Amino acid sequence: MTQAPFRIGVDLGGTKIEAVAMDARGETLARRRAPTPAHDYVAILQAIAALVRDIESELGGRGTVGLGTPGVISPRTGLVKNSNTTGLNGKPLDKDLAALLGRPVRIENDANCFALSEAVDGAGAGGRVVFGVILGTGVGGGVVVDGKVLQGVNKVAGEWGHTPLPWMTPAEFPGRLCYCGHYGCVETFLSGPALAHDYGMRSGERAEGEEIAARAAAGEAAALDCLDVYRDRLSRALAAIVNLLDPDVIVLGGGVSNIDRIYDGLFERVERQAFSDAIDTKILRNRHGDASGVRGAAWLWGGADASG
């Protein structure tokens, strides 16, 4: 049992909801998981509340609550927008959850939570400006400046996945159609499904990221070519981030970030393509892995206001 202040972070995913409680040093005090009732908004609210209450019952105290979720709360309507958990869209998630738990709840996009986690005590710790990259089922990003998430006036700061791949070759142009309605988005080139699609086009076979990496390690030409092209595209996309934001640290996360080969020579490629004679930006693999999202949600409450 603990009476000391603690933070509860909740990561709302498409298949599972994870909650952790952390102390002021970032040490995990308790952890819970539950399946996501993805198509039932009320059930999602109740599942989150049950996880929070279960943790608080174990710890014998009351914590602050931060939630990382796909999409964001629209500053215009106060309702969720852009969530691939579609049952959340158009709902006042923050207000409904706060009413259910009887306290304020801070909500952020899951990519922003990843970036915050890595900026506070992860691979980006010590960097003033940190750009967090998600290379997974989709491609997302988040910006943290001086330990605070940069949301932007429209709450879309860091959404580099829905900008065009820089400096497309004639063979790449105009790119595939993205679900957002535009052609050639970074997401259509750098997501996990995009990597698998590119490999399929080269080999005629179906394989996902880990298998592609294993085949490349075994010397398969199609897999090697696929990952080399992926790394080149990633370097172009990151060089554009350097040109626009000039961050201290770029931290890579998501399933594709676990492929060692994409890091070989990546910094040098980014440096060559950035609009600078040289760069000091660090490009690093994440420290907290799959736990970064839920940890970032907990860090949405700073030290001074984490008393519950």
Short mmCIF file of N, CA and C in Angstrom, two decimals, residues 128-214:
data_model
loop_
_atom_site.label_atom_id
_atom_site.label_comp_id
_atom_site.label_asym_id
_atom_site.label_seq_id
_atom_site.Cartn_x
_atom_site.Cartn_y
_atom_site.Cartn_z
N ARG A 128 16.39 19.22 -25.55
CA ARG A 128 15.38 20.27 -25.38
C ARG A 128 14.20 20.07 -26.34
N VAL A 129 14.50 19.73 -27.59
CA VAL A 129 13.46 19.47 -28.59
C VAL A 129 13.60 18.02 -29.04
N VAL A 130 12.55 17.23 -28.83
CA VAL A 130 12.57 15.81 -29.16
C VAL A 130 11.42 15.53 -30.13
N PHE A 131 11.75 14.85 -31.22
CA PHE A 131 10.72 14.40 -32.17
C PHE A 131 10.59 12.90 -32.06
N GLY A 132 9.41 12.43 -31.68
CA GLY A 132 9.16 11.00 -31.55
C GLY A 132 8.49 10.46 -32.80
N VAL A 133 8.99 9.36 -33.31
CA VAL A 133 8.54 8.76 -34.56
C VAL A 133 7.87 7.42 -34.26
N ILE A 134 6.70 7.19 -34.84
CA ILE A 134 6.05 5.89 -34.77
C ILE A 134 6.07 5.27 -36.16
N LEU A 135 6.73 4.13 -36.30
CA LEU A 135 6.77 3.38 -37.55
C LEU A 135 6.10 2.04 -37.28
N GLY A 136 4.79 2.01 -37.39
CA GLY A 136 4.03 0.82 -37.06
C GLY A 136 2.96 0.56 -38.09
N THR A 137 1.78 0.17 -37.63
CA THR A 137 0.66 -0.03 -38.53
C THR A 137 0.37 1.25 -39.31
N GLY A 138 0.57 2.37 -38.64
CA GLY A 138 0.55 3.68 -39.27
C GLY A 138 1.87 4.38 -38.99
N VAL A 139 1.97 5.61 -39.44
CA VAL A 139 3.16 6.42 -39.17
C VAL A 139 2.70 7.69 -38.48
N GLY A 140 3.23 7.92 -37.28
CA GLY A 140 2.87 9.11 -36.53
C GLY A 140 4.09 9.80 -35.98
N GLY A 141 3.86 10.91 -35.34
CA GLY A 141 4.96 11.65 -34.74
C GLY A 141 4.45 12.57 -33.66
N GLY A 142 5.36 12.94 -32.77
CA GLY A 142 5.04 13.88 -31.70
C GLY A 142 6.23 14.75 -31.41
N VAL A 143 5.96 15.96 -30.95
CA VAL A 143 7.01 16.94 -30.67
C VAL A 143 6.93 17.31 -29.19
N VAL A 144 8.07 17.24 -28.51
CA VAL A 144 8.16 17.66 -27.12
C VAL A 144 9.23 18.73 -27.01
N VAL A 145 8.85 19.85 -26.42
CA VAL A 145 9.78 20.98 -26.24
C VAL A 145 9.84 21.30 -24.75
N ASP A 146 11.04 21.28 -24.19
CA ASP A 146 11.24 21.57 -22.76
C ASP A 146 10.33 20.72 -21.89
N GLY A 147 10.18 19.44 -22.25
CA GLY A 147 9.40 18.52 -21.45
C GLY A 147 7.90 18.63 -21.60
N LYS A 148 7.42 19.43 -22.55
CA LYS A 148 5.99 19.61 -22.77
C LYS A 148 5.62 19.23 -24.19
N VAL A 149 4.49 18.56 -24.36
CA VAL A 149 4.02 18.22 -25.70
C VAL A 149 3.63 19.48 -26.45
N LEU A 150 4.11 19.61 -27.67
CA LEU A 150 3.71 20.70 -28.55
C LEU A 150 2.48 20.23 -29.33
N GLN A 151 1.32 20.78 -28.99
CA GLN A 151 0.08 20.32 -29.60
C GLN A 151 -0.20 21.03 -30.92
N GLY A 152 0.04 22.33 -30.96
CA GLY A 152 -0.34 23.12 -32.11
C GLY A 152 -1.77 23.62 -31.98
N VAL A 153 -2.07 24.68 -32.68
CA VAL A 153 -3.39 25.31 -32.56
C VAL A 153 -4.50 24.38 -33.04
N ASN A 154 -4.19 23.47 -33.97
CA ASN A 154 -5.19 22.53 -34.49
C ASN A 154 -5.03 21.12 -33.92
N LYS A 155 -4.10 20.95 -32.97
CA LYS A 155 -3.80 19.66 -32.35
C LYS A 155 -3.27 18.64 -33.36
N VAL A 156 -2.55 19.08 -34.36
CA VAL A 156 -2.00 18.14 -35.35
C VAL A 156 -0.48 18.28 -35.48
N ALA A 157 0.17 18.94 -34.53
CA ALA A 157 1.63 19.06 -34.59
C ALA A 157 2.26 17.68 -34.59
N GLY A 158 3.25 17.48 -35.44
CA GLY A 158 3.96 16.22 -35.50
C GLY A 158 3.37 15.19 -36.45
N GLU A 159 2.26 15.51 -37.11
CA GLU A 159 1.63 14.51 -37.99
C GLU A 159 2.36 14.41 -39.33
N TRP A 160 3.64 14.03 -39.27
CA TRP A 160 4.44 13.94 -40.48
C TRP A 160 4.04 12.78 -41.37
N GLY A 161 3.30 11.80 -40.82
CA GLY A 161 2.85 10.67 -41.62
C GLY A 161 1.93 11.09 -42.74
N HIS A 162 1.31 12.25 -42.60
CA HIS A 162 0.37 12.72 -43.62
C HIS A 162 0.90 13.98 -44.30
N THR A 163 2.21 13.97 -44.51
CA THR A 163 2.88 14.91 -45.41
C THR A 163 3.49 14.08 -46.53
N PRO A 164 3.77 14.68 -47.70
CA PRO A 164 4.29 13.89 -48.81
C PRO A 164 5.72 13.41 -48.56
N LEU A 165 6.05 12.23 -49.05
CA LEU A 165 7.42 11.76 -49.01
C LEU A 165 8.30 12.76 -49.76
N PRO A 166 9.35 13.28 -49.12
CA PRO A 166 10.19 14.29 -49.79
C PRO A 166 10.97 13.71 -50.98
N TRP A 167 11.17 14.55 -51.96
CA TRP A 167 12.06 14.28 -53.09
C TRP A 167 11.78 12.91 -53.72
N MET A 168 10.52 12.71 -54.09
CA MET A 168 10.14 11.46 -54.73
C MET A 168 10.90 11.27 -56.05
N THR A 169 11.24 10.03 -56.32
CA THR A 169 11.81 9.67 -57.61
C THR A 169 10.67 9.54 -58.62
N PRO A 170 10.98 9.57 -59.91
CA PRO A 170 9.91 9.37 -60.91
C PRO A 170 9.16 8.05 -60.70
N ALA A 171 9.87 7.00 -60.26
CA ALA A 171 9.20 5.72 -60.04
C ALA A 171 8.26 5.76 -58.84
N GLU A 172 8.54 6.64 -57.88
CA GLU A 172 7.70 6.74 -56.67
C GLU A 172 6.49 7.64 -56.88
N PHE A 173 6.63 8.64 -57.72
CA PHE A 173 5.57 9.64 -57.90
C PHE A 173 4.38 9.05 -58.67
N PRO A 174 3.13 9.35 -58.30
CA PRO A 174 2.70 10.24 -57.21
C PRO A 174 2.50 9.51 -55.88
N GLY A 175 2.82 8.23 -55.83
CA GLY A 175 2.61 7.47 -54.60
C GLY A 175 1.23 6.84 -54.55
N ARG A 176 1.05 5.97 -53.58
CA ARG A 176 -0.23 5.29 -53.39
C ARG A 176 -1.22 6.21 -52.68
N LEU A 177 -2.49 5.91 -52.86
CA LEU A 177 -3.55 6.67 -52.20
C LEU A 177 -3.57 6.33 -50.72
N CYS A 178 -3.52 7.34 -49.87
CA CYS A 178 -3.60 7.18 -48.42
C CYS A 178 -5.06 7.28 -47.98
N TYR A 179 -5.37 6.67 -46.84
CA TYR A 179 -6.75 6.73 -46.33
C TYR A 179 -7.19 8.16 -46.04
N CYS A 180 -6.21 9.07 -45.87
CA CYS A 180 -6.57 10.47 -45.60
C CYS A 180 -7.08 11.18 -46.85
N GLY A 181 -6.94 10.55 -48.03
CA GLY A 181 -7.44 11.13 -49.27
C GLY A 181 -6.38 11.69 -50.18
N HIS A 182 -5.11 11.74 -49.72
CA HIS A 182 -4.02 12.26 -50.53
C HIS A 182 -3.13 11.13 -51.02
N TYR A 183 -2.37 11.42 -52.06
CA TYR A 183 -1.42 10.47 -52.60
C TYR A 183 -0.01 10.76 -52.07
N GLY A 184 0.76 9.70 -51.87
CA GLY A 184 2.18 9.86 -51.58
C GLY A 184 2.52 10.25 -50.16
N CYS A 185 1.62 10.02 -49.20
CA CYS A 185 1.93 10.34 -47.81
C CYS A 185 3.09 9.47 -47.31
N VAL A 186 3.86 10.03 -46.38
CA VAL A 186 4.94 9.28 -45.75
C VAL A 186 4.42 7.94 -45.23
N GLU A 187 3.23 7.92 -44.67
CA GLU A 187 2.67 6.68 -44.11
C GLU A 187 2.57 5.58 -45.16
N THR A 188 2.26 5.94 -46.40
CA THR A 188 2.10 4.92 -47.45
C THR A 188 3.44 4.34 -47.89
N PHE A 189 4.55 4.93 -47.46
CA PHE A 189 5.88 4.43 -47.78
C PHE A 189 6.59 3.79 -46.59
N LEU A 190 6.28 4.25 -45.36
CA LEU A 190 7.09 3.87 -44.20
C LEU A 190 6.36 3.08 -43.13
N SER A 191 5.08 2.83 -43.27
CA SER A 191 4.37 2.02 -42.29
C SER A 191 4.77 0.55 -42.44
N GLY A 192 4.43 -0.25 -41.43
CA GLY A 192 4.67 -1.68 -41.52
C GLY A 192 3.97 -2.32 -42.72
N PRO A 193 2.69 -2.03 -42.95
CA PRO A 193 2.03 -2.57 -44.14
C PRO A 193 2.67 -2.10 -45.45
N ALA A 194 3.20 -0.87 -45.46
CA ALA A 194 3.87 -0.38 -46.67
C ALA A 194 5.15 -1.17 -46.94
N LEU A 195 5.89 -1.48 -45.86
CA LEU A 195 7.09 -2.29 -46.00
C LEU A 195 6.73 -3.67 -46.55
N ALA A 196 5.69 -4.28 -46.01
CA ALA A 196 5.27 -5.60 -46.48
C ALA A 196 4.81 -5.54 -47.94
N HIS A 197 4.11 -4.48 -48.31
CA HIS A 197 3.64 -4.32 -49.69
C HIS A 197 4.83 -4.20 -50.64
N ASP A 198 5.81 -3.41 -50.26
CA ASP A 198 6.98 -3.22 -51.12
C ASP A 198 7.73 -4.54 -51.29
N TYR A 199 7.84 -5.29 -50.21
CA TYR A 199 8.51 -6.59 -50.30
C TYR A 199 7.74 -7.53 -51.22
N GLY A 200 6.43 -7.53 -51.10
CA GLY A 200 5.60 -8.37 -51.96
C GLY A 200 5.76 -8.03 -53.43
N MET A 201 5.87 -6.74 -53.73
CA MET A 201 6.05 -6.31 -55.12
C MET A 201 7.40 -6.78 -55.66
N ARG A 202 8.40 -6.86 -54.81
CA ARG A 202 9.75 -7.26 -55.25
C ARG A 202 9.91 -8.78 -55.32
N SER A 203 9.26 -9.48 -54.40
CA SER A 203 9.51 -10.92 -54.27
C SER A 203 8.37 -11.80 -54.76
N GLY A 204 7.16 -11.23 -54.82
CA GLY A 204 6.00 -12.04 -55.14
C GLY A 204 5.52 -12.85 -53.96
N GLU A 205 6.10 -12.62 -52.77
CA GLU A 205 5.71 -13.36 -51.57
C GLU A 205 5.23 -12.39 -50.50
N ARG A 206 4.50 -12.92 -49.54
CA ARG A 206 3.99 -12.10 -48.44
C ARG A 206 4.84 -12.33 -47.20
N ALA A 207 5.30 -11.24 -46.59
CA ALA A 207 6.05 -11.34 -45.35
C ALA A 207 5.93 -10.01 -44.61
N GLU A 208 6.00 -10.07 -43.27
CA GLU A 208 5.95 -8.88 -42.43
C GLU A 208 7.36 -8.46 -42.04
N GLY A 209 7.47 -7.40 -41.24
CA GLY A 209 8.76 -6.79 -40.92
C GLY A 209 9.81 -7.73 -40.37
N GLU A 210 9.46 -8.50 -39.33
CA GLU A 210 10.44 -9.39 -38.71
C GLU A 210 10.95 -10.44 -39.69
N GLU A 211 10.03 -10.99 -40.48
CA GLU A 211 10.42 -12.00 -41.45
C GLU A 211 11.26 -11.40 -42.56
N ILE A 212 10.91 -10.19 -42.99
CA ILE A 212 11.72 -9.52 -44.01
C ILE A 212 13.13 -9.29 -43.48
N ALA A 213 13.24 -8.86 -42.22
CA ALA A 213 14.55 -8.64 -41.62
C ALA A 213 15.34 -9.94 -41.56
N ALA A 214 14.68 -11.04 -41.20
CA ALA A 214 15.36 -12.33 -41.12
C ALA A 214 15.83 -12.78 -42.50
#
